[in-house]
Amino acid sequence: MIESPSRIEPVRCGPMRAASGRVMYERDHVSDTPTADAPTEAARRRRRAPLLVVGGIVTAALVAGALTIGGAFDGDGDSAAPTAHERPADGTPPPATSETPEPPSTVTRITRADVKALTDARTRALRDGDASAFVSGIDPANTELLSGQRRLLANLRLFPFAGAEFLPPTSLDVVQAADAGAYSHDMVIVFSHQLDGIDSEPVAETYTWTLSRASIDAPVRITKIVGSNATSNPTRPIRYPAAWDGDEVAVVEREHILLAVAATDRDRAAAWADRAELAAKRNAEAWHGPAITPRRFAVFVPTKRETVRGVLGGLTGSCELVTPARPGGGSMSPVGARVTFDGADTAFASSTNPDTGIGLIRRELAQAMVAQFAQSSLIGGGGRSRWVSEGFAYYLAGDDGFRNAARAELRAGRFSGKLPVDTDLLPNVKGDQAAGAGFHVSMLTIRYLAEKYGAAEADGFVVAMYANPASLDAAIKAASGLERAAFEAGWADYVRAEIGG
């Protein structure tokens, strides 16, 4: 995390046992509230950070371009106190300097100190479970926003955060109107958080706050909060909405699973959590590669159609890899994952049989399990190799669902005998049947490695390809001892034998 001289302690929610014996996280009001003095104007000038630019999160009123997640963080560790090199050799303080105070503003302004006061207050309120303080900066007339933010706090308090805080953009110094009248401004606010046992360091979700000041002397109010859903941002912040952003939620925990559902689905949540736990255990038993860092996995199962569309689109399941919540974090390896399933999907939800839908669960959890080895959160386009990622997921799950598609392609003479490439798995490029065959052939590549050279070598191949997607020849040589052409010939014979019956 980024340190700041006025940094407050991150939230740590205390557990309590529910009647069923499950660990649930409730409010544990803390009476002592730390304060943080606003920095002087001179300190603010020294703490001003350059704007870092990547594609994705766009707030036109803030900058004429895009803002990195790193650029939205608070502070760089400077303080108003003189640094060592500013002091005389004998250690005595430097002489006081007199500065002419700035004249009172003649226009309506919103300063960095204004925004930081709001974000710091919100972080303290989250830690303390204080609903009144959490919404204190919101326009009292905006009852809908007040209600939604109180619900957000209640939802957040159910999750086991190792740390959580709201942070203003570092690029902000002062924004102002042209006169002394009412003024509003949009800016990106970061919710930096770390789920205990899931994220190896804090990750970020971003919101856009609309801040308004009615006049020069009026208080700054939050008049609107929306998600900054950076779906096209390659740095992969947490996709909005997260599990806590919508309706009231319920949280169920198992040894390897943290599962969130809408409160209206709480009666089904235990069975879903048990199924996900079984999938996680089977994946762990099948893994023979390097040690896995996360102790458990975050799973969200929405059933409301608009929520499903918002987080999944047309998919029945997904695994989003997320990168660190710090400057430059978007170019670093993932530090966590968020797995989502469509709870209204028939295969997932209609049966009480714990094996129903477990293949889907195992596939997505498999990708979350090996996220730590990836050099990028992206899949394809310079990130993880799509065919390796999907092939591994289907292999670990033991999923032969695309066998018939592969057989049809083979019988039609469309199996090239060459190892897959990422575009082989894209229906919009190859068509549904050929793409299905691509998934199956990708799976058979990992299975062939496991059967011929051992599961540890197959898993090592996946790790090598996650670390460097361009290392295919070297990864094949390390796993099999063969050059690519010799390996490919043996593999092609195996594929024909497996699907040609």
Short mmCIF file of C-alpha atoms in Angstrom, two decimals:
data_model
loop_
_atom_site.label_atom_id
_atom_site.label_comp_id
_atom_site.label_asym_id
_atom_site.label_seq_id
_atom_site.Cartn_x
_atom_site.Cartn_y
_atom_site.Cartn_z
CA MET A 1 0.00 0.00 0.00
CA ILE A 2 1.03 3.65 -0.38
CA GLU A 3 2.08 5.22 2.90
CA SER A 4 0.87 8.66 3.92
CA PRO A 5 1.73 10.76 7.01
CA SER A 6 -1.95 10.92 7.93
CA ARG A 7 -2.68 7.31 7.07
CA ILE A 8 -5.28 5.65 9.24
CA GLU A 9 -5.30 2.00 10.21
CA PRO A 10 -7.02 -0.27 7.68
CA VAL A 11 -10.23 -1.97 8.67
CA ARG A 12 -10.04 -5.36 10.35
CA CYS A 13 -13.45 -6.84 10.99
CA GLY A 14 -13.77 -9.17 13.94
CA PRO A 15 -15.42 -12.58 13.51
CA MET A 16 -18.33 -13.93 15.47
CA ARG A 17 -20.01 -17.32 15.30
CA ALA A 18 -23.47 -17.59 13.83
CA ALA A 19 -25.99 -20.01 15.27
CA SER A 20 -25.11 -22.51 12.56
CA GLY A 21 -21.45 -22.45 13.59
CA ARG A 22 -20.31 -20.57 10.48
CA VAL A 23 -17.98 -17.64 10.95
CA MET A 24 -19.76 -14.43 10.04
CA TYR A 25 -18.38 -10.90 10.23
CA GLU A 26 -20.54 -8.36 11.99
CA ARG A 27 -20.10 -4.87 13.38
CA ASP A 28 -17.70 -4.54 16.31
CA HIS A 29 -18.05 -0.87 17.11
CA VAL A 30 -14.77 0.70 18.18
CA SER A 31 -15.05 3.72 20.42
CA ASP A 32 -11.65 5.29 19.79
CA THR A 33 -11.49 7.19 16.49
CA PRO A 34 -8.06 8.31 15.27
CA THR A 35 -7.78 11.76 13.73
CA ALA A 36 -5.60 12.94 10.91
CA ASP A 37 -4.53 16.57 10.56
CA ALA A 38 -4.96 17.99 7.11
CA PRO A 39 -1.58 18.75 5.49
CA THR A 40 -0.51 22.33 5.00
CA GLU A 41 -0.73 23.90 1.58
CA ALA A 42 3.07 23.73 1.32
CA ALA A 43 3.03 20.04 2.17
CA ARG A 44 0.33 19.46 -0.40
CA ARG A 45 2.48 21.11 -3.02
CA ARG A 46 5.43 18.87 -2.14
CA ARG A 47 3.22 15.77 -2.15
CA ARG A 48 1.84 16.40 -5.57
CA ALA A 49 2.43 13.38 -7.81
CA PRO A 50 2.73 13.17 -11.60
CA LEU A 51 -0.18 11.71 -13.46
CA LEU A 52 0.36 8.17 -14.78
CA VAL A 53 -1.70 7.28 -17.81
CA VAL A 54 -3.08 3.99 -19.05
CA GLY A 55 -6.21 3.14 -20.99
CA GLY A 56 -9.45 2.37 -19.26
CA ILE A 57 -10.66 4.48 -16.37
CA VAL A 58 -11.86 7.71 -17.87
CA THR A 59 -13.17 10.66 -15.91
CA ALA A 60 -13.36 13.54 -18.35
CA ALA A 61 -13.85 16.20 -15.72
CA LEU A 62 -10.75 15.03 -13.87
CA VAL A 63 -8.27 14.77 -16.73
CA ALA A 64 -8.47 14.88 -20.50
CA GLY A 65 -7.54 11.24 -20.81
CA ALA A 66 -7.27 8.11 -18.67
CA LEU A 67 -6.12 7.59 -15.11
CA THR A 68 -4.18 4.62 -13.79
CA ILE A 69 -5.23 2.92 -10.62
CA GLY A 70 -1.85 3.94 -9.22
CA GLY A 71 -2.56 7.58 -10.04
CA ALA A 72 -5.61 7.51 -7.83
CA PHE A 73 -3.77 6.71 -4.61
CA ASP A 74 -3.13 8.96 -1.66
CA GLY A 75 0.24 10.37 -0.83
CA ASP A 76 3.86 9.47 -1.43
CA GLY A 77 5.08 9.55 2.14
CA ASP A 78 6.23 13.21 2.34
CA SER A 79 5.34 15.18 5.45
CA ALA A 80 5.36 18.83 6.47
CA ALA A 81 8.35 18.24 8.81
CA PRO A 82 11.79 19.17 7.42
CA THR A 83 13.71 16.24 5.99
CA ALA A 84 17.21 15.34 7.19
CA HIS A 85 18.98 17.21 4.40
CA GLU A 86 17.06 20.39 5.31
CA ARG A 87 18.50 20.47 8.86
CA PRO A 88 21.83 22.13 9.77
CA ALA A 89 24.78 19.82 10.54
CA ASP A 90 24.41 20.36 14.31
CA GLY A 91 20.88 19.02 14.17
CA THR A 92 19.16 22.23 15.24
CA PRO A 93 15.90 23.01 13.50
CA PRO A 94 16.11 25.43 10.60
CA PRO A 95 14.97 28.98 11.25
CA ALA A 96 11.29 29.64 10.87
CA THR A 97 10.25 31.16 7.60
CA SER A 98 7.45 33.58 7.15
CA GLU A 99 5.13 33.11 4.22
CA THR A 100 2.46 35.48 3.14
CA PRO A 101 -0.83 33.65 3.69
CA GLU A 102 -2.86 33.08 0.59
CA PRO A 103 -5.72 35.53 0.21
CA PRO A 104 -9.23 34.14 0.68
CA SER A 105 -10.56 32.48 -2.43
CA THR A 106 -12.97 34.44 -4.53
CA VAL A 107 -14.24 31.36 -6.40
CA THR A 108 -15.76 28.08 -5.27
CA ARG A 109 -13.07 25.41 -4.89
CA ILE A 110 -12.72 21.73 -3.98
CA THR A 111 -9.28 20.89 -2.62
CA ARG A 112 -7.36 17.71 -2.02
CA ALA A 113 -7.83 18.22 1.72
CA ASP A 114 -11.61 18.33 1.21
CA VAL A 115 -11.59 15.00 -0.62
CA LYS A 116 -9.15 13.34 1.76
CA ALA A 117 -11.29 14.32 4.73
CA LEU A 118 -14.23 12.51 3.12
CA THR A 119 -12.27 9.36 2.23
CA ASP A 120 -10.55 9.18 5.63
CA ALA A 121 -13.88 9.54 7.41
CA ARG A 122 -15.35 6.78 5.28
CA THR A 123 -12.44 4.44 6.04
CA ARG A 124 -12.79 5.03 9.79
CA ALA A 125 -16.53 4.45 9.54
CA LEU A 126 -15.97 1.16 7.72
CA ARG A 127 -13.57 0.03 10.41
CA ASP A 128 -15.93 1.04 13.21
CA GLY A 129 -19.17 -0.05 11.55
CA ASP A 130 -20.54 3.48 11.99
CA ALA A 131 -23.32 3.93 9.43
CA SER A 132 -23.92 7.59 10.29
CA ALA A 133 -20.26 8.46 9.76
CA PHE A 134 -20.08 6.38 6.57
CA VAL A 135 -22.75 8.53 4.91
CA SER A 136 -21.90 11.81 6.65
CA GLY A 137 -20.53 13.45 3.51
CA ILE A 138 -23.59 12.65 1.39
CA ASP A 139 -26.19 15.25 0.51
CA PRO A 140 -28.89 14.75 3.19
CA ALA A 141 -31.59 15.32 0.58
CA ASN A 142 -30.40 12.35 -1.50
CA THR A 143 -32.28 9.61 0.32
CA GLU A 144 -31.69 7.00 -2.38
CA LEU A 145 -27.92 7.45 -2.24
CA LEU A 146 -27.98 7.42 1.56
CA SER A 147 -29.88 4.14 1.59
CA GLY A 148 -27.60 2.52 -0.98
CA GLN A 149 -24.43 3.53 0.86
CA ARG A 150 -25.75 2.28 4.21
CA ARG A 151 -26.40 -1.04 2.50
CA LEU A 152 -22.87 -0.98 1.05
CA LEU A 153 -21.42 -0.57 4.55
CA ALA A 154 -23.53 -3.42 5.93
CA ASN A 155 -22.38 -5.65 3.07
CA LEU A 156 -18.71 -4.73 3.42
CA ARG A 157 -18.82 -5.57 7.13
CA LEU A 158 -19.60 -9.19 6.27
CA PHE A 159 -16.29 -9.73 4.46
CA PRO A 160 -13.02 -10.66 6.22
CA PHE A 161 -10.73 -7.86 5.09
CA ALA A 162 -7.10 -7.92 6.18
CA GLY A 163 -7.17 -4.22 5.30
CA ALA A 164 -9.48 -1.78 3.53
CA GLU A 165 -9.46 1.96 2.89
CA PHE A 166 -10.87 4.61 0.57
CA LEU A 167 -8.28 6.79 -1.16
CA PRO A 168 -8.46 10.07 -3.12
CA PRO A 169 -6.60 10.65 -6.39
CA THR A 170 -3.02 11.83 -5.90
CA SER A 171 -3.25 13.98 -9.00
CA LEU A 172 -5.79 16.29 -7.39
CA ASP A 173 -4.62 19.59 -5.88
CA VAL A 174 -7.39 22.12 -6.39
CA VAL A 175 -10.29 22.27 -8.81
CA GLN A 176 -12.41 25.36 -8.94
CA ALA A 177 -15.29 27.15 -10.55
CA ALA A 178 -15.08 30.35 -12.55
CA ASP A 179 -17.08 32.22 -9.92
CA ALA A 180 -18.39 32.00 -6.36
CA GLY A 181 -21.48 30.01 -7.31
CA ALA A 182 -22.32 26.32 -7.08
CA TYR A 183 -19.68 23.90 -8.39
CA SER A 184 -19.57 20.12 -9.02
CA HIS A 185 -16.69 17.87 -10.02
CA ASP A 186 -16.34 14.12 -10.79
CA MET A 187 -13.32 12.16 -9.58
CA VAL A 188 -12.18 8.57 -9.26
CA ILE A 189 -12.00 7.22 -5.71
CA VAL A 190 -10.17 3.96 -4.99
CA PHE A 191 -11.41 1.32 -2.57
CA SER A 192 -8.14 -0.46 -1.75
CA HIS A 193 -8.80 -3.77 0.00
CA GLN A 194 -7.32 -7.17 0.76
CA LEU A 195 -9.47 -10.22 1.42
CA ASP A 196 -7.84 -12.29 4.13
CA GLY A 197 -6.34 -15.53 2.81
CA ILE A 198 -7.32 -14.70 -0.77
CA ASP A 199 -5.35 -11.64 -1.91
CA SER A 200 -1.59 -11.62 -1.33
CA GLU A 201 -1.69 -7.82 -1.20
CA PRO A 202 -4.32 -5.07 -1.59
CA VAL A 203 -6.28 -4.77 -4.84
CA ALA A 204 -8.48 -1.92 -6.05
CA GLU A 205 -12.08 -1.25 -6.94
CA THR A 206 -12.83 2.21 -8.29
CA TYR A 207 -15.83 4.49 -7.92
CA THR A 208 -16.63 7.86 -9.45
CA TRP A 209 -17.84 10.37 -6.89
CA THR A 210 -19.60 13.57 -7.89
CA LEU A 211 -18.62 16.23 -5.34
CA SER A 212 -20.57 19.47 -5.07
CA ARG A 213 -20.18 22.76 -3.22
CA ALA A 214 -23.09 25.18 -3.23
CA SER A 215 -20.89 28.24 -2.62
CA ILE A 216 -17.44 29.25 -1.36
CA ASP A 217 -18.24 28.60 2.30
CA ALA A 218 -20.63 25.66 1.88
CA PRO A 219 -19.55 22.12 2.84
CA VAL A 220 -18.45 19.69 0.14
CA ARG A 221 -21.17 17.09 -0.44
CA ILE A 222 -21.17 13.75 -2.25
CA THR A 223 -24.14 13.93 -4.60
CA LYS A 224 -23.57 10.81 -6.72
CA ILE A 225 -21.55 7.57 -6.53
CA VAL A 226 -21.26 5.18 -9.47
CA GLY A 227 -18.87 2.39 -10.32
CA SER A 228 -15.93 3.06 -12.58
CA ASN A 229 -16.27 -0.21 -14.47
CA ALA A 230 -12.99 -0.37 -16.35
CA THR A 231 -13.91 -3.33 -18.51
CA SER A 232 -11.36 -2.31 -21.14
CA ASN A 233 -8.60 -1.46 -18.68
CA PRO A 234 -5.68 -3.86 -19.02
CA THR A 235 -4.65 -3.25 -15.40
CA ARG A 236 -7.73 -5.19 -14.28
CA PRO A 237 -9.14 -3.42 -11.22
CA ILE A 238 -11.94 -5.27 -9.47
CA ARG A 239 -14.83 -5.29 -11.92
CA TYR A 240 -17.78 -3.20 -10.72
CA PRO A 241 -20.15 -4.26 -9.36
CA ALA A 242 -18.34 -6.39 -6.79
CA ALA A 243 -20.39 -8.72 -4.62
CA TRP A 244 -20.95 -6.00 -2.01
CA ASP A 245 -22.14 -3.27 -4.41
CA GLY A 246 -25.70 -4.42 -5.06
CA ASP A 247 -28.50 -5.75 -2.91
CA GLU A 248 -28.10 -7.05 0.62
CA VAL A 249 -25.73 -10.03 0.63
CA ALA A 250 -25.08 -13.10 2.75
CA VAL A 251 -21.61 -14.58 3.16
CA VAL A 252 -20.82 -18.25 3.81
CA GLU A 253 -17.34 -19.50 4.59
CA ARG A 254 -15.72 -22.89 4.20
CA GLU A 255 -12.10 -23.93 4.62
CA HIS A 256 -11.17 -23.00 1.04
CA ILE A 257 -14.17 -20.90 -0.03
CA LEU A 258 -15.60 -17.47 0.75
CA LEU A 259 -18.98 -17.42 -1.01
CA ALA A 260 -21.26 -14.39 -1.36
CA VAL A 261 -24.87 -14.46 -2.54
CA ALA A 262 -27.84 -12.13 -2.46
CA ALA A 263 -29.55 -12.34 0.93
CA THR A 264 -32.63 -13.69 -0.84
CA ASP A 265 -30.55 -16.75 -1.84
CA ARG A 266 -29.11 -17.44 1.61
CA ASP A 267 -31.07 -20.73 1.91
CA ARG A 268 -29.19 -22.11 -1.11
CA ALA A 269 -25.82 -20.63 -0.21
CA ALA A 270 -24.69 -23.43 2.10
CA ALA A 271 -25.18 -26.08 -0.60
CA TRP A 272 -23.34 -23.93 -3.15
CA ALA A 273 -20.49 -23.34 -0.72
CA ASP A 274 -20.24 -27.09 -0.04
CA ARG A 275 -20.10 -27.78 -3.78
CA ALA A 276 -17.39 -25.15 -4.30
CA GLU A 277 -15.44 -26.53 -1.34
CA LEU A 278 -15.56 -30.02 -2.85
CA ALA A 279 -14.32 -28.61 -6.17
CA ALA A 280 -11.45 -26.77 -4.47
CA LYS A 281 -10.38 -29.90 -2.60
CA ARG A 282 -10.44 -32.04 -5.73
CA ASN A 283 -8.37 -29.44 -7.58
CA ALA A 284 -5.83 -29.36 -4.76
CA GLU A 285 -5.55 -33.15 -4.82
CA ALA A 286 -4.94 -33.10 -8.59
CA TRP A 287 -2.26 -30.39 -8.45
CA HIS A 288 1.39 -31.52 -8.42
CA GLY A 289 3.08 -28.23 -9.24
CA PRO A 290 4.67 -25.56 -7.01
CA ALA A 291 3.00 -24.48 -3.77
CA ILE A 292 -0.20 -22.46 -4.14
CA THR A 293 -0.33 -19.16 -2.23
CA PRO A 294 -4.05 -18.45 -1.63
CA ARG A 295 -5.58 -20.39 1.24
CA ARG A 296 -9.07 -19.97 -0.20
CA PHE A 297 -11.02 -18.44 -3.07
CA ALA A 298 -13.60 -15.65 -3.38
CA VAL A 299 -16.79 -16.80 -5.13
CA PHE A 300 -19.84 -14.69 -6.01
CA VAL A 301 -23.06 -16.38 -7.17
CA PRO A 302 -25.67 -13.83 -8.32
CA THR A 303 -29.11 -14.91 -9.56
CA LYS A 304 -30.65 -11.54 -10.41
CA ARG A 305 -30.56 -11.23 -14.19
CA GLU A 306 -29.31 -7.66 -14.37
CA THR A 307 -26.48 -8.47 -11.94
CA VAL A 308 -25.56 -11.62 -13.87
CA ARG A 309 -25.42 -9.64 -17.11
CA GLY A 310 -23.34 -6.93 -15.46
CA VAL A 311 -20.64 -9.25 -14.12
CA LEU A 312 -20.78 -12.21 -16.50
CA GLY A 313 -22.27 -11.03 -19.77
CA GLY A 314 -23.31 -14.24 -21.52
CA LEU A 315 -21.01 -16.55 -19.54
CA THR A 316 -22.06 -19.08 -16.90
CA GLY A 317 -18.79 -18.66 -15.01
CA SER A 318 -15.67 -16.52 -15.02
CA CYS A 319 -12.41 -16.01 -13.19
CA GLU A 320 -11.03 -12.47 -13.14
CA LEU A 321 -7.39 -12.07 -12.12
CA VAL A 322 -6.62 -8.83 -10.28
CA THR A 323 -3.38 -6.89 -9.89
CA PRO A 324 -1.90 -4.87 -7.00
CA ALA A 325 -3.50 -1.64 -5.84
CA ARG A 326 -0.37 0.45 -6.18
CA PRO A 327 1.30 2.58 -8.83
CA GLY A 328 2.53 0.31 -11.59
CA GLY A 329 0.49 -2.59 -10.20
CA GLY A 330 -1.31 -3.12 -13.47
CA SER A 331 1.89 -4.29 -15.13
CA MET A 332 2.65 -6.74 -12.34
CA SER A 333 1.61 -10.32 -11.70
CA PRO A 334 -1.91 -10.92 -10.33
CA VAL A 335 -2.25 -11.01 -6.56
CA GLY A 336 -5.76 -12.42 -6.37
CA ALA A 337 -8.80 -13.60 -8.28
CA ARG A 338 -12.58 -13.22 -8.20
CA VAL A 339 -14.69 -16.16 -9.38
CA THR A 340 -18.31 -15.64 -10.42
CA PHE A 341 -21.04 -18.11 -11.40
CA ASP A 342 -24.53 -17.62 -12.78
CA GLY A 343 -26.69 -18.94 -9.94
CA ALA A 344 -29.72 -19.07 -12.22
CA ASP A 345 -28.00 -21.41 -14.68
CA THR A 346 -29.77 -24.78 -14.69
CA ALA A 347 -26.63 -26.91 -14.64
CA PHE A 348 -25.27 -24.98 -11.67
CA ALA A 349 -28.32 -24.52 -9.49
CA SER A 350 -31.09 -27.03 -10.19
CA SER A 351 -29.81 -30.10 -8.37
CA THR A 352 -28.88 -30.91 -4.80
CA ASN A 353 -26.34 -33.43 -6.11
CA PRO A 354 -22.93 -32.00 -5.08
CA ASP A 355 -21.41 -33.20 -8.36
CA THR A 356 -23.87 -31.19 -10.47
CA GLY A 357 -22.06 -28.27 -12.05
CA ILE A 358 -18.83 -29.18 -10.30
CA GLY A 359 -16.93 -29.32 -13.60
CA LEU A 360 -17.71 -25.64 -14.19
CA ILE A 361 -16.69 -24.77 -10.63
CA ARG A 362 -13.46 -26.74 -10.87
CA ARG A 363 -12.52 -25.04 -14.15
CA GLU A 364 -12.88 -21.51 -12.81
CA LEU A 365 -11.24 -22.34 -9.47
CA ALA A 366 -8.36 -23.96 -11.37
CA GLN A 367 -7.60 -20.65 -13.05
CA ALA A 368 -7.81 -18.82 -9.71
CA MET A 369 -5.50 -21.40 -8.16
CA VAL A 370 -2.63 -20.74 -10.60
CA ALA A 371 -3.17 -16.98 -10.95
CA GLN A 372 -0.04 -16.28 -8.91
CA PHE A 373 2.18 -17.71 -11.66
CA ALA A 374 0.90 -15.38 -14.41
CA GLN A 375 2.96 -12.44 -15.57
CA SER A 376 -0.24 -10.59 -16.52
CA SER A 377 -3.91 -10.60 -15.63
CA LEU A 378 -4.76 -10.54 -19.33
CA ILE A 379 -5.58 -13.65 -21.32
CA GLY A 380 -4.40 -13.53 -24.92
CA GLY A 381 -2.97 -10.40 -26.48
CA GLY A 382 0.39 -10.75 -24.74
CA GLY A 383 -1.03 -12.07 -21.48
CA ARG A 384 -1.67 -15.68 -20.50
CA SER A 385 -1.95 -18.07 -23.41
CA ARG A 386 -5.67 -18.75 -23.78
CA TRP A 387 -5.21 -22.32 -24.96
CA VAL A 388 -2.90 -23.17 -22.04
CA SER A 389 -5.18 -21.52 -19.48
CA GLU A 390 -8.36 -23.18 -20.76
CA GLY A 391 -6.63 -26.46 -21.55
CA PHE A 392 -5.31 -26.66 -18.00
CA ALA A 393 -8.70 -25.79 -16.49
CA TYR A 394 -10.49 -28.49 -18.47
CA TYR A 395 -7.70 -30.99 -17.74
CA LEU A 396 -7.74 -30.41 -13.98
CA ALA A 397 -11.54 -30.67 -13.94
CA GLY A 398 -11.44 -33.88 -16.02
CA ASP A 399 -13.92 -32.24 -18.39
CA ASP A 400 -14.51 -33.96 -21.76
CA GLY A 401 -17.47 -31.78 -22.68
CA PHE A 402 -16.14 -30.85 -26.13
CA ARG A 403 -15.12 -34.37 -27.17
CA ASN A 404 -17.88 -34.69 -29.78
CA ALA A 405 -16.94 -31.38 -31.40
CA ALA A 406 -13.32 -32.49 -31.60
CA ARG A 407 -14.33 -35.83 -33.11
CA ALA A 408 -16.45 -34.12 -35.75
CA GLU A 409 -13.58 -31.83 -36.72
CA LEU A 410 -11.18 -34.77 -36.90
CA ARG A 411 -13.52 -36.81 -39.10
CA ALA A 412 -13.98 -33.80 -41.36
CA GLY A 413 -10.22 -33.72 -41.87
CA ARG A 414 -9.76 -30.43 -40.03
CA PHE A 415 -7.27 -31.56 -37.37
CA SER A 416 -3.93 -30.10 -38.46
CA GLY A 417 -1.71 -32.12 -36.16
CA LYS A 418 -0.25 -28.86 -34.85
CA LEU A 419 -0.37 -27.62 -31.27
CA PRO A 420 -3.22 -25.18 -30.56
CA VAL A 421 -3.02 -21.41 -30.83
CA ASP A 422 -5.25 -18.97 -28.98
CA THR A 423 -7.51 -18.16 -31.92
CA ASP A 424 -8.48 -21.84 -32.17
CA LEU A 425 -10.67 -21.30 -29.09
CA LEU A 426 -12.60 -18.29 -30.39
CA PRO A 427 -16.09 -19.06 -31.77
CA ASN A 428 -16.26 -15.72 -33.58
CA VAL A 429 -13.11 -16.69 -35.48
CA LYS A 430 -13.47 -20.45 -35.96
CA GLY A 431 -17.17 -21.14 -35.42
CA ASP A 432 -18.76 -22.96 -32.48
CA GLN A 433 -17.80 -26.52 -33.39
CA ALA A 434 -14.20 -25.73 -34.31
CA ALA A 435 -13.78 -23.61 -31.16
CA GLY A 436 -15.18 -26.45 -29.06
CA ALA A 437 -12.64 -28.75 -30.69
CA GLY A 438 -9.96 -26.20 -29.82
CA PHE A 439 -10.90 -26.41 -26.14
CA HIS A 440 -10.79 -30.21 -26.20
CA VAL A 441 -7.48 -30.43 -28.06
CA SER A 442 -5.99 -27.88 -25.65
CA MET A 443 -7.12 -30.05 -22.73
CA LEU A 444 -5.63 -33.14 -24.40
CA THR A 445 -2.27 -31.37 -24.65
CA ILE A 446 -2.03 -31.02 -20.87
CA ARG A 447 -3.44 -34.52 -20.35
CA TYR A 448 -0.87 -35.98 -22.77
CA LEU A 449 1.94 -34.34 -20.81
CA ALA A 450 0.54 -35.73 -17.55
CA GLU A 451 0.02 -39.26 -18.85
CA LYS A 452 3.34 -39.58 -20.68
CA TYR A 453 5.68 -37.50 -18.52
CA GLY A 454 3.88 -37.18 -15.18
CA ALA A 455 1.46 -34.75 -13.57
CA ALA A 456 4.28 -32.69 -12.06
CA GLU A 457 5.75 -32.11 -15.53
CA ALA A 458 2.34 -31.13 -16.92
CA ASP A 459 1.78 -28.66 -14.10
CA GLY A 460 5.31 -27.34 -14.53
CA PHE A 461 4.58 -26.74 -18.21
CA VAL A 462 1.52 -24.66 -17.26
CA VAL A 463 3.53 -22.63 -14.73
CA ALA A 464 6.26 -21.97 -17.31
CA MET A 465 3.73 -20.83 -19.90
CA TYR A 466 1.96 -18.59 -17.38
CA ALA A 467 5.27 -16.98 -16.48
CA ASN A 468 6.27 -16.50 -20.13
CA PRO A 469 3.64 -17.16 -22.81
CA ALA A 470 6.32 -16.93 -25.51
CA SER A 471 8.33 -19.82 -24.04
CA LEU A 472 6.46 -22.71 -25.70
CA ASP A 473 9.51 -24.45 -27.17
CA ALA A 474 11.47 -24.15 -23.93
CA ALA A 475 8.50 -25.28 -21.84
CA ILE A 476 8.02 -28.35 -24.04
CA LYS A 477 11.71 -29.20 -23.79
CA ALA A 478 11.69 -28.82 -20.00
CA ALA A 479 8.60 -31.01 -19.58
CA SER A 480 9.34 -33.71 -22.15
CA GLY A 481 13.01 -33.49 -23.00
CA LEU A 482 12.04 -33.24 -26.68
CA GLU A 483 12.26 -30.56 -29.30
CA ARG A 484 8.90 -29.18 -30.38
CA ALA A 485 8.64 -31.09 -33.68
CA ALA A 486 9.28 -34.48 -32.06
CA PHE A 487 6.89 -33.75 -29.20
CA GLU A 488 4.20 -32.51 -31.56
CA ALA A 489 4.36 -35.68 -33.67
CA GLY A 490 3.79 -37.93 -30.66
CA TRP A 491 1.09 -35.65 -29.30
CA ALA A 492 -0.79 -35.63 -32.64
CA ASP A 493 -0.89 -39.44 -32.68
CA TYR A 494 -2.25 -39.38 -29.12
CA VAL A 495 -4.99 -36.88 -30.03
CA ARG A 496 -6.12 -38.92 -33.04
CA ALA A 497 -6.28 -42.07 -30.92
CA GLU A 498 -8.20 -40.32 -28.12
CA ILE A 499 -10.93 -38.72 -30.19
CA GLY A 500 -11.00 -40.79 -33.36
CA GLY A 501 -13.20 -43.64 -32.12
#
